Amino acid sequence: MKRHGHLFSKIVSFENLVLAAQKAQKTKRFRPNILIFNANLERELIQLQRELLNHTYQTGDYRTFHITDPKSRLISAPPYRDRVIHHALCNIIAPIFDKTFIADSYANRRNFGTHKALKKFTHFTRTSEYILQCDISKYFPSIDHEILKHIIHSKIKCLDTLWLIDQIIDRSNPQELILERFPNDDLLTPIERRKGLPLGNLTSQLFANIYLNELDQFIKHHLKAKKYIRYLDDFAIFANDYNFLNTAKLAISDFLINLRLKLHPIKTQLFATNHGVNFVGFRILPTHTRVLAKNIQRGKKHIRRLQNAANQGRISTNKLIASCQAWRGHLQHGDTWHLQQQLFSFLEV
């Protein structure tokens, strides 16, 4: 396997840091901390560059909060200057790893995304008798730092770049405590091994894909699954052979031990596709595709909040209309014509 070197000079170049700052502030440039940073942009970027070159850069403390959408999740927001560094790093290393990813991994990749995943998933569902639908139990809090570093180090040999990557991984704030045990663990192993990546980091999204690329390669090349798709930690294999999928489930469970991960005991299921399958907020049936009711209700509440904000002058009417149009565009990926007529008539858009 080719290992890449001489990357750090590209990461710390002033041109790359400027590009990183532009990406980091996208849709958020009027926030006070970003306005302050941008008021002294050149000085701030030169200071970041100096810290990186001198290896004195240290990540700051995360601001954490919980969201319920629909389940409670801990979101960790890094300081803005750290977000600039995350973009600078990903600008250079993401293309390297992206070339190793399979074509059916859709999350957090340029020119992929939810709607393309839905289209492929729908095609697989309607051309297969059975589906093995899997979910990793508590994926982000379970990502093992030592294993993640080993995977990354096998692809990158630039020591300065590895120093920066290790800084970001090692400074991950504590996540949900996971006490799963695996073969050869002693009583303290689950506590002693550092694990967990913060939801909210650009680097976490990339690292999460890198980590499960090991599983992708196993399923495609060892199990030789012809119809496979993954979106983050939600993945599925389709086939007309029930026994093949049942055997695959056992093999996947065994393989995940190498990554210190486990399949979710409830969300992992093997069943006939004609019963209907839920994926990325839609329910795919043999003849049509519906939006999940919980997503409709969540979307309605969001638009109503925006309506109230527009009525009170806290946001512009244009922003309200843009949000409605974006959601309408999302709904159009299902068979939702009547829903759109009802919904957007109600919203008076």
XYZ file of N, CA and C in Angstrom, residues 84-322:
717
model
N -10.709 25.958 11.459
C -9.876 26.336 10.306
C -8.798 25.273 10.085
N -8.161 24.828 11.159
C -7.132 23.792 11.054
C -7.729 22.492 10.511
N -8.919 22.140 10.979
C -9.561 20.903 10.508
C -9.772 20.953 8.994
N -10.235 22.107 8.499
C -10.432 22.243 7.059
C -9.098 22.201 6.322
N -8.081 22.850 6.871
C -6.767 22.848 6.226
C -6.227 21.425 6.101
N -6.394 20.634 7.155
C -5.943 19.241 7.131
C -6.748 18.428 6.116
N -8.081 18.543 6.178
C -8.932 17.740 5.297
C -8.779 18.132 3.831
N -8.479 19.414 3.567
C -8.236 19.830 2.178
C -7.164 18.971 1.520
N -6.173 18.559 2.306
C -5.025 17.841 1.750
C -5.160 16.331 1.874
N -5.624 15.837 3.023
C -5.622 14.372 3.205
C -6.918 13.706 2.756
N -8.042 14.430 2.725
C -9.307 13.799 2.331
C -9.238 13.197 0.927
N -8.662 13.907 -0.082
C -8.580 13.292 -1.415
C -7.750 12.012 -1.443
N -6.743 11.931 -0.574
C -5.907 10.725 -0.512
C -6.736 9.529 -0.069
N -7.500 9.715 0.992
C -8.298 8.604 1.509
C -9.523 8.338 0.650
N -10.075 9.391 0.061
C -11.282 9.210 -0.744
C -11.035 8.244 -1.907
N -9.830 8.243 -2.422
C -9.497 7.332 -3.530
C -9.545 5.874 -3.099
N -9.428 5.624 -1.794
C -9.449 4.243 -1.298
C -10.861 3.793 -0.943
N -11.812 4.716 -0.895
C -13.178 4.378 -0.510
C -13.906 3.698 -1.663
N -14.849 2.838 -1.331
C -15.652 2.172 -2.356
C -16.693 3.143 -2.900
N -17.242 2.825 -4.051
C -18.216 3.713 -4.698
C -19.548 3.749 -3.969
N -19.797 2.783 -3.083
C -21.088 2.707 -2.398
C -21.022 3.163 -0.945
N -20.038 4.001 -0.625
C -19.987 4.712 0.657
C -20.370 6.161 0.379
N -21.462 6.641 0.956
C -22.074 7.883 0.477
C -21.998 9.068 1.438
N -21.679 8.867 2.685
C -21.764 9.971 3.648
C -20.505 10.827 3.629
N -20.704 12.153 3.741
C -19.603 13.099 3.918
C -18.532 12.980 2.834
N -19.016 12.843 1.590
C -18.110 12.786 0.443
C -18.632 13.720 -0.637
N -17.720 14.394 -1.285
C -18.106 15.312 -2.342
C -18.753 14.546 -3.501
N -19.864 15.075 -3.981
C -20.620 14.499 -5.099
C -21.272 13.162 -4.756
N -21.468 12.885 -3.483
C -22.202 11.696 -3.072
C -23.456 12.169 -2.324
N -23.570 11.870 -1.030
C -24.634 12.449 -0.226
C -25.904 11.613 -0.119
N -26.863 12.178 0.620
C -28.089 11.471 1.002
C -28.920 11.039 -0.194
N -29.154 11.942 -1.114
C -30.110 11.654 -2.188
C -29.563 10.630 -3.185
N -28.269 10.662 -3.463
C -27.685 9.635 -4.317
C -27.698 8.282 -3.616
N -27.478 8.304 -2.304
C -27.551 7.058 -1.535
C -28.965 6.484 -1.580
N -29.954 7.355 -1.432
C -31.350 6.913 -1.468
C -31.687 6.281 -2.813
N -31.223 6.892 -3.892
C -31.511 6.366 -5.231
C -30.931 4.967 -5.402
N -29.670 4.769 -4.999
C -29.040 3.456 -5.124
C -29.710 2.451 -4.180
N -30.019 2.883 -2.972
C -30.669 2.011 -1.989
C -32.029 1.551 -2.521
N -32.781 2.469 -3.119
C -34.100 2.135 -3.674
C -33.964 1.105 -4.794
N -32.969 1.302 -5.649
C -32.737 0.352 -6.748
C -32.413 -1.031 -6.190
N -31.521 -1.106 -5.212
C -31.167 -2.387 -4.622
C -32.380 -3.044 -3.961
N -33.194 -2.227 -3.261
C -34.363 -2.762 -2.556
C -35.347 -3.400 -3.531
N -35.554 -2.767 -4.654
C -36.577 -3.229 -5.602
C -36.061 -4.266 -6.593
N -34.799 -4.618 -6.480
C -34.256 -5.669 -7.349
C -33.714 -6.834 -6.522
N -34.067 -6.887 -5.244
C -33.577 -7.946 -4.360
C -34.715 -8.447 -3.475
N -34.655 -9.720 -3.114
C -35.694 -10.303 -2.260
C -35.463 -10.014 -0.783
N -34.193 -9.960 -0.379
C -33.888 -9.820 1.044
C -32.870 -8.709 1.280
N -32.903 -8.185 2.497
C -31.939 -7.177 2.918
C -31.399 -7.527 4.303
N -30.102 -7.400 4.453
C -29.483 -7.414 5.776
C -29.149 -5.969 6.104
N -29.945 -5.359 6.974
C -29.750 -3.952 7.327
C -29.076 -3.880 8.688
N -27.954 -3.167 8.729
C -27.112 -3.165 9.930
C -26.873 -1.746 10.441
N -26.574 -1.687 11.712
C -26.237 -0.423 12.363
C -25.188 -0.724 13.421
N -24.170 0.141 13.508
C -23.143 -0.038 14.536
C -23.635 0.529 15.858
N -23.489 -0.221 16.908
C -23.917 0.230 18.227
C -23.019 1.356 18.730
N -23.614 2.537 18.950
C -22.911 3.694 19.516
C -21.582 3.929 18.793
N -21.676 4.198 17.495
C -20.487 4.193 16.652
C -19.456 5.254 17.031
N -19.827 6.530 16.987
C -18.832 7.575 17.233
C -18.177 7.466 18.618
N -18.928 7.195 19.685
C -18.264 7.039 20.987
C -17.379 5.799 21.080
N -17.533 4.852 20.135
C -16.799 3.583 20.218
C -15.527 3.550 19.387
N -15.304 4.549 18.537
C -14.129 4.520 17.649
C -12.848 4.518 18.477
N -12.052 3.491 18.315
C -10.847 3.284 19.124
C -9.689 4.108 18.564
N -9.080 4.924 19.403
C -8.028 5.834 18.949
C -6.799 5.092 18.433
N -6.390 4.046 19.121
C -5.187 3.317 18.709
C -5.395 2.663 17.343
N -6.554 2.068 17.139
C -6.840 1.417 15.855
C -6.943 2.462 14.750
N -7.633 3.565 15.028
C -7.769 4.635 14.040
C -6.407 5.164 13.620
N -5.532 5.413 14.575
C -4.191 5.914 14.248
C -3.424 4.908 13.396
N -3.546 3.647 13.726
C -2.840 2.603 12.961
C -3.304 2.607 11.511
N -4.613 2.734 11.289
C -5.150 2.760 9.922
C -4.618 3.981 9.165
N -4.642 5.143 9.824
C -4.176 6.371 9.174
C -2.673 6.313 8.911
N -1.913 5.804 9.881
C -0.460 5.732 9.724
C -0.068 4.783 8.590
N -0.917 3.816 8.291
C -0.606 2.887 7.197
C -0.729 3.546 5.834
N -1.332 4.736 5.791
C -1.538 5.443 4.529
C -0.703 6.718 4.428
N -0.306 7.272 5.563
C 0.446 8.534 5.587
C 1.761 8.315 6.333
N 2.857 8.791 5.737
C 4.156 8.647 6.379
C 4.783 9.986 6.747
N 4.121 11.087 6.386
C 4.622 12.418 6.739
C 4.508 12.618 8.241
N 5.627 12.692 8.939
C 5.618 12.718 10.404
C 4.945 13.966 10.961
N 5.152 15.102 10.309
C 4.523 16.336 10.785
C 3.001 16.259 10.653
N 2.529 15.691 9.551
C 1.089 15.537 9.363
C 0.521 14.565 10.385
N 1.243 13.487 10.653
C 0.790 12.519 11.656
C 0.763 13.161 13.042
N 1.727 14.033 13.325
C 1.703 14.767 14.600
C 0.409 15.566 14.734
N 0.010 16.273 13.679
C -1.201 17.082 13.733
C -2.444 16.201 13.881
N -2.499 15.120 13.129
C -3.633 14.201 13.235
C -3.735 13.629 14.637
N -2.605 13.224 15.189
C -2.608 12.678 16.549
C -3.055 13.723 17.568
N -2.645 14.974 17.355
C -3.093 16.058 18.230
C -4.615 16.137 18.261
N -5.226 16.077 17.091
C -6.680 16.210 16.993
C -7.375 15.015 17.618
N -6.858 13.808 17.351
C -7.473 12.600 17.918
C -7.293 12.572 19.433
N -6.072 12.830 19.898
C -5.781 12.740 21.332
C -6.542 13.772 22.151
N -6.834 14.924 21.538
C -7.531 15.988 22.265
C -9.049 15.897 22.116
N -9.543 14.783 21.579
C -10.987 14.591 21.513
C -11.553 14.621 22.922
N -12.643 15.351 23.103
C -13.226 15.445 24.438
C -13.951 14.147 24.781
N -14.126 13.850 26.071
C -14.792 12.599 26.474
C -16.190 12.501 25.874
N -16.489 11.330 25.357
C -17.803 11.051 24.804
C -18.551 10.116 25.757
N -19.649 9.592 25.279
C -20.420 8.647 26.084
C -19.539 7.474 26.490
N -19.603 7.092 27.749
C -18.762 6.012 28.255
C -19.242 4.672 27.707
N -18.362 3.964 27.010
C -18.669 2.654 26.435
C -17.813 1.605 27.147
N -18.444 0.609 27.699
C -17.724 -0.398 28.473
C -17.838 -1.789 27.845
N -17.839 -1.837 26.527
C -17.904 -3.122 25.839
C -16.570 -3.857 25.988
N -16.649 -5.178 26.188
C -15.440 -5.998 26.272
C -15.326 -6.880 25.040
N -14.071 -7.141 24.663
C -13.779 -7.945 23.492
C -12.793 -9.042 23.869
N -12.599 -10.040 23.006
C -11.675 -11.139 23.346
C -10.305 -10.623 23.775
N -9.760 -11.243 24.801
C -8.435 -10.943 25.382
C -8.417 -9.663 26.214
N -9.544 -9.007 26.385
C -9.598 -7.849 27.284
C -9.531 -8.305 28.732
N -8.868 -7.493 29.562
C -8.985 -7.740 30.995
C -10.037 -6.790 31.563
N -10.168 -6.746 32.849
C -11.236 -5.984 33.485
C -11.127 -4.491 33.191
N -9.898 -3.977 33.056
C -9.699 -2.538 32.908
C -9.567 -2.074 31.455
N -9.435 -3.007 30.530
C -9.198 -2.621 29.131
C -10.220 -1.629 28.583
N -11.531 -1.857 28.782
C -12.500 -0.903 28.218
C -12.357 0.511 28.759
N -11.786 0.644 29.953
C -11.591 1.971 30.545
C -10.271 2.580 30.085
N -9.254 1.755 29.949
C -7.908 2.251 29.634
C -7.756 2.669 28.174
N -8.435 1.995 27.264
C -8.297 2.337 25.837
C -9.072 3.605 25.534
N -8.403 4.587 24.940
C -9.066 5.838 24.596
C -9.912 5.650 23.352
N -11.109 6.190 23.402
C -12.016 6.020 22.273
C -13.000 7.174 22.224
N -13.651 7.303 21.065
C -14.680 8.315 20.890
C -14.196 9.522 20.106
N -14.960 9.909 19.089
C -14.701 11.125 18.322
C -15.878 12.067 18.483
N -15.617 13.378 18.573
C -16.691 14.348 18.816
C -17.557 14.592 17.585
N -18.858 14.449 17.744
C -19.787 14.849 16.694
C -19.723 16.366 16.556
N -19.519 16.834 15.360
C -19.410 18.274 15.121
C -18.087 18.660 14.486
N -17.113 17.753 14.507
C -15.814 17.999 13.877
C -15.813 17.537 12.427
N -15.278 18.354 11.547
C -15.085 17.923 10.166
C -14.147 16.720 10.115
N -13.110 16.747 10.922
C -12.154 15.635 10.937
C -12.815 14.348 11.420
N -13.753 14.453 12.348
C -14.437 13.254 12.839
C -15.201 12.569 11.716
N -15.808 13.365 10.835
C -16.550 12.795 9.710
C -15.613 12.015 8.793
N -14.447 12.604 8.517
C -13.474 11.911 7.666
C -12.937 10.667 8.359
N -12.536 10.814 9.631
C -11.978 9.678 10.359
C -12.986 8.535 10.477
N -14.265 8.873 10.641
C -15.302 7.849 10.755
C -15.412 7.048 9.462
N -15.271 7.720 8.316
C -15.290 7.020 7.033
C -14.046 6.159 6.844
N -12.902 6.696 7.272
C -11.650 5.938 7.167
C -11.745 4.656 7.993
N -12.304 4.761 9.175
C -12.411 3.627 10.100
C -13.274 2.522 9.500
N -14.452 2.876 8.979
C -15.357 1.859 8.447
C -15.024 1.464 7.012
N -14.057 2.131 6.387
C -13.588 1.663 5.086
C -12.998 0.262 5.209
N -12.477 -0.055 6.385
C -11.977 -1.412 6.625
C -13.110 -2.422 6.474
N -14.268 -2.091 7.007
C -15.445 -2.960 6.880
C -15.919 -3.021 5.431
N -15.951 -1.865 4.752
C -16.367 -1.822 3.345
C -15.531 -2.782 2.505
N -14.215 -2.728 2.699
C -13.325 -3.573 1.907
C -13.566 -5.052 2.204
N -13.825 -5.366 3.463
C -14.092 -6.755 3.856
C -15.366 -7.266 3.189
N -16.410 -6.459 3.218
C -17.702 -6.887 2.657
C -17.628 -7.019 1.141
N -16.949 -6.076 0.486
C -16.892 -6.103 -0.974
C -15.924 -7.172 -1.493
N -14.789 -7.333 -0.843
C -13.749 -8.190 -1.413
C -13.660 -9.569 -0.763
N -14.017 -9.685 0.516
C -13.976 -10.996 1.174
C -15.336 -11.682 1.076
N -16.390 -10.972 1.459
C -17.726 -11.555 1.345
C -18.240 -11.513 -0.096
N -17.632 -10.633 -0.899
C -18.005 -10.482 -2.319
C -19.493 -10.133 -2.483
N -19.947 -9.219 -1.641
C -21.329 -8.738 -1.753
C -21.446 -7.821 -2.960
N -22.362 -8.145 -3.856
C -22.516 -7.349 -5.079
C -23.386 -6.118 -4.854
N -24.318 -6.198 -3.920
C -25.215 -5.076 -3.645
C -25.035 -4.651 -2.186
N -24.215 -3.633 -2.011
C -23.866 -3.154 -0.670
C -23.857 -1.636 -0.677
N -24.309 -1.041 0.396
C -24.314 0.416 0.499
C -24.120 0.809 1.959
N -23.371 1.892 2.169
C -23.178 2.393 3.545
C -23.361 3.902 3.573
N -24.068 4.357 4.596
C -24.196 5.781 4.877
C -23.870 5.958 6.356
N -22.670 6.475 6.637
C -22.134 6.515 8.007
C -22.111 5.103 8.587
N -22.770 4.874 9.730
C -22.734 3.546 10.335
C -23.998 2.750 10.035
N -24.803 3.236 9.102
C -25.989 2.527 8.639
C -25.642 1.888 7.300
N -25.621 0.549 7.250
C -25.223 -0.109 6.008
C -26.104 -1.329 5.758
N -26.108 -1.764 4.502
C -26.998 -2.860 4.129
C -26.406 -3.668 2.987
N -26.707 -4.970 3.007
C -26.386 -5.873 1.904
C -27.707 -6.441 1.397
N -27.836 -6.512 0.081
C -29.044 -7.037 -0.559
C -28.689 -8.304 -1.334
N -29.627 -9.232 -1.361
C -29.421 -10.460 -2.138
C -30.745 -11.210 -2.252
N -30.757 -12.163 -3.158
C -31.915 -13.061 -3.271
C -31.719 -14.336 -2.465
N -30.518 -14.489 -1.903
C -30.150 -15.680 -1.137
C -30.160 -15.355 0.355
N -31.155 -15.839 1.065
C -31.300 -15.568 2.493
C -30.116 -16.123 3.282
N -29.682 -17.335 2.920
C -28.591 -17.974 3.661
C -27.285 -17.203 3.513
N -27.053 -16.629 2.320
C -25.850 -15.803 2.111
C -25.841 -14.622 3.081
N -26.980 -13.961 3.221
C -27.052 -12.798 4.098
C -26.934 -13.199 5.563
N -27.484 -14.343 5.917
C -27.384 -14.808 7.304
C -25.937 -15.134 7.661
N -25.245 -15.759 6.718
C -23.817 -16.043 6.926
C -23.010 -14.749 6.976
N -23.371 -13.785 6.120
C -22.677 -12.499 6.095
C -22.820 -11.780 7.435
N -23.983 -11.863 8.025
C -24.207 -11.204 9.319
C -23.237 -11.719 10.369
N -23.051 -13.022 10.416
C -22.129 -13.610 11.382
C -20.696 -13.206 11.088
N -20.335 -13.185 9.799
C -18.966 -12.816 9.410
C -18.684 -11.355 9.735
N -19.661 -10.494 9.508
C -19.498 -9.066 9.805
C -19.324 -8.854 11.305
N -20.126 -9.553 12.081
C -20.027 -9.430 13.535
C -18.636 -9.837 14.019
N -18.102 -10.902 13.446
C -16.758 -11.357 13.815
C -15.702 -10.350 13.366
N -15.861 -9.804 12.156
C -14.869 -8.852 11.645
C -14.834 -7.578 12.482
N -15.988 -7.117 12.914
C -16.067 -5.861 13.670
C -15.310 -5.942 14.994
N -15.086 -7.144 15.481
C -14.295 -7.299 16.709
C -12.907 -6.689 16.517
N -12.361 -6.811 15.282
C -11.042 -6.242 14.996
C -11.031 -4.727 15.143
N -12.191 -4.101 14.974
C -12.322 -2.650 15.107
C -12.911 -2.264 16.466
N -13.092 -3.242 17.316
C -13.687 -3.043 18.647
C -15.066 -2.369 18.514
N -15.846 -2.920 17.599
C -17.203 -2.445 17.370
C -18.163 -3.626 17.433
N -19.446 -3.303 17.667
C -20.481 -4.338 17.690
C -21.696 -3.866 16.916
N -22.387 -4.824 16.308
C -23.640 -4.515 15.638
C -24.708 -4.179 16.662
N -25.574 -3.236 16.311
C -26.694 -2.909 17.188
C -27.639 -4.108 17.223
N -27.962 -4.631 18.411
C -28.742 -5.876 18.492
C -30.177 -5.753 17.996
N -30.742 -4.545 18.007
C -32.126 -4.358 17.583
C -32.210 -3.835 16.156
N -31.368 -2.875 15.821
C -31.429 -2.239 14.505
C -30.831 -3.099 13.397
N -30.118 -4.149 13.741
C -29.572 -5.065 12.741
C -30.580 -6.180 12.483
N -31.094 -6.224 11.258
C -32.170 -7.160 10.934
C -32.012 -7.718 9.528
N -32.493 -8.955 9.353
C -32.529 -9.613 8.052
C -33.984 -9.911 7.731
N -34.490 -9.364 6.625
C -35.908 -9.528 6.320
C -36.158 -9.338 4.822
N -37.390 -9.613 4.408
C -37.772 -9.481 3.001
C -37.990 -8.013 2.651
N -37.503 -7.607 1.498
C -37.590 -6.201 1.103
C -39.027 -5.764 0.821
N -39.914 -6.704 0.476
C -41.286 -6.295 0.136
C -42.080 -5.826 1.354
N -41.492 -5.958 2.547
C -42.126 -5.436 3.759
C -41.922 -3.923 3.901
N -40.998 -3.378 3.110
C -40.662 -1.970 3.230
C -39.414 -1.776 4.066
N -38.583 -0.788 3.681
C -37.301 -0.559 4.351
C -37.134 0.931 4.632
N -36.711 1.282 5.851
C -36.434 2.677 6.207
C -34.973 3.008 5.916
N -34.769 4.191 5.321
C -33.395 4.621 5.027
C -33.377 6.127 4.837
N -32.447 6.802 5.495
C -32.212 8.255 5.442
C -33.512 9.067 5.446
N -34.441 8.679 6.301
C -35.660 9.464 6.484
C -36.807 9.099 5.562
N -36.629 8.080 4.723
C -37.674 7.637 3.814
C -38.006 6.172 4.092
N -39.201 5.752 3.672
C -39.565 4.338 3.699
C -39.761 3.883 2.261
N -38.913 2.930 1.848
C -38.941 2.446 0.476
C -39.807 1.195 0.416
N -40.880 1.262 -0.346
C -41.803 0.161 -0.554
C -41.672 -0.333 -1.993
N -42.246 -1.496 -2.312
C -42.083 -2.041 -3.670
C -42.560 -1.114 -4.783
N -43.571 -0.286 -4.514
C -44.144 0.536 -5.585
C -43.960 2.039 -5.390
N -43.601 2.468 -4.196
C -43.463 3.903 -3.958
C -42.581 4.166 -2.747
N -42.240 5.447 -2.570
C -41.358 5.856 -1.473
C -42.035 6.945 -0.661
N -42.135 6.731 0.647
C -42.776 7.686 1.539
C -41.737 8.375 2.417
N -42.100 9.549 2.909
C -41.297 10.210 3.943
C -41.780 9.701 5.299
N -40.852 9.400 6.191
C -41.243 8.927 7.514
C -42.023 10.002 8.246
N -43.091 9.578 8.941
C -43.977 10.526 9.623
C -43.220 11.391 10.621
N -42.259 10.797 11.337
C -41.517 11.571 12.343
C -40.705 12.682 11.670
N -40.233 12.448 10.441
C -39.480 13.478 9.727
C -40.394 14.595 9.257
N -41.626 14.234 8.872
C -42.588 15.254 8.466
C -42.902 16.172 9.641
N -43.154 15.576 10.799
C -43.471 16.374 11.976
C -42.295 17.255 12.387
N -41.089 16.701 12.307
C -39.904 17.487 12.667
C -39.704 18.633 11.685
N -39.955 18.369 10.404
C -39.825 19.411 9.395
C -40.852 20.509 9.574
N -42.090 20.128 9.906
C -43.141 21.115 10.142
C -42.772 22.047 11.300
N -42.266 21.455 12.381
C -41.892 22.260 13.541
C -40.778 23.243 13.186
N -39.814 22.764 12.386
C -38.696 23.630 12.002
C -39.190 24.808 11.171
N -40.063 24.545 10.197
C -40.578 25.616 9.354
C -41.423 26.589 10.168
N -42.205 26.066 11.111
C -43.014 26.954 11.959
C -42.138 27.871 12.793
N -41.024 27.324 13.280
C -40.092 28.171 14.041
C -39.535 29.283 13.154
N -39.226 28.931 11.918
C -38.722 29.939 10.985
C -39.800 30.966 10.646
N -41.052 30.495 10.519
C -42.150 31.423 10.261
C -42.281 32.438 11.397
N -42.236 31.945 12.615
C -42.329 32.846 13.773
C -41.171 33.829 13.789
N -39.988 33.334 13.466
C -38.812 34.215 13.438
C -38.962 35.277 12.354
N -39.514 34.887 11.193
C -39.725 35.855 10.113
C -40.779 36.886 10.494
N -41.855 36.420 11.148
C -42.918 37.337 11.576
C -42.416 38.354 12.599
N -41.433 37.934 13.405
C -40.880 38.810 14.437
C -39.678 39.613 13.933
N -39.342 39.421 12.659
C -38.245 40.183 12.075
C -36.862 39.688 12.422
N -36.768 38.471 12.993
C -35.453 37.952 13.368
C -34.732 37.307 12.197
N -35.471 36.890 11.187
C -34.870 36.420 9.942
C -35.653 37.031 8.781
N -35.069 37.026 7.611
C -35.738 37.609 6.448
C -36.729 36.617 5.848
N -37.689 37.169 5.101
C -38.641 36.322 4.381
C -37.908 35.450 3.364
N -36.854 36.004 2.772
C -36.072 35.237 1.793
C -35.464 33.987 2.413
N -35.005 34.112 3.666
C -34.428 32.945 4.335
C -35.510 31.904 4.602
N -36.702 32.354 4.993
C -37.815 31.429 5.208
C -38.142 30.686 3.918
N -38.267 31.431 2.826
C -38.609 30.816 1.534
C -37.512 29.843 1.105
N -36.255 30.231 1.300
C -35.136 29.359 0.912
C -35.172 28.046 1.692
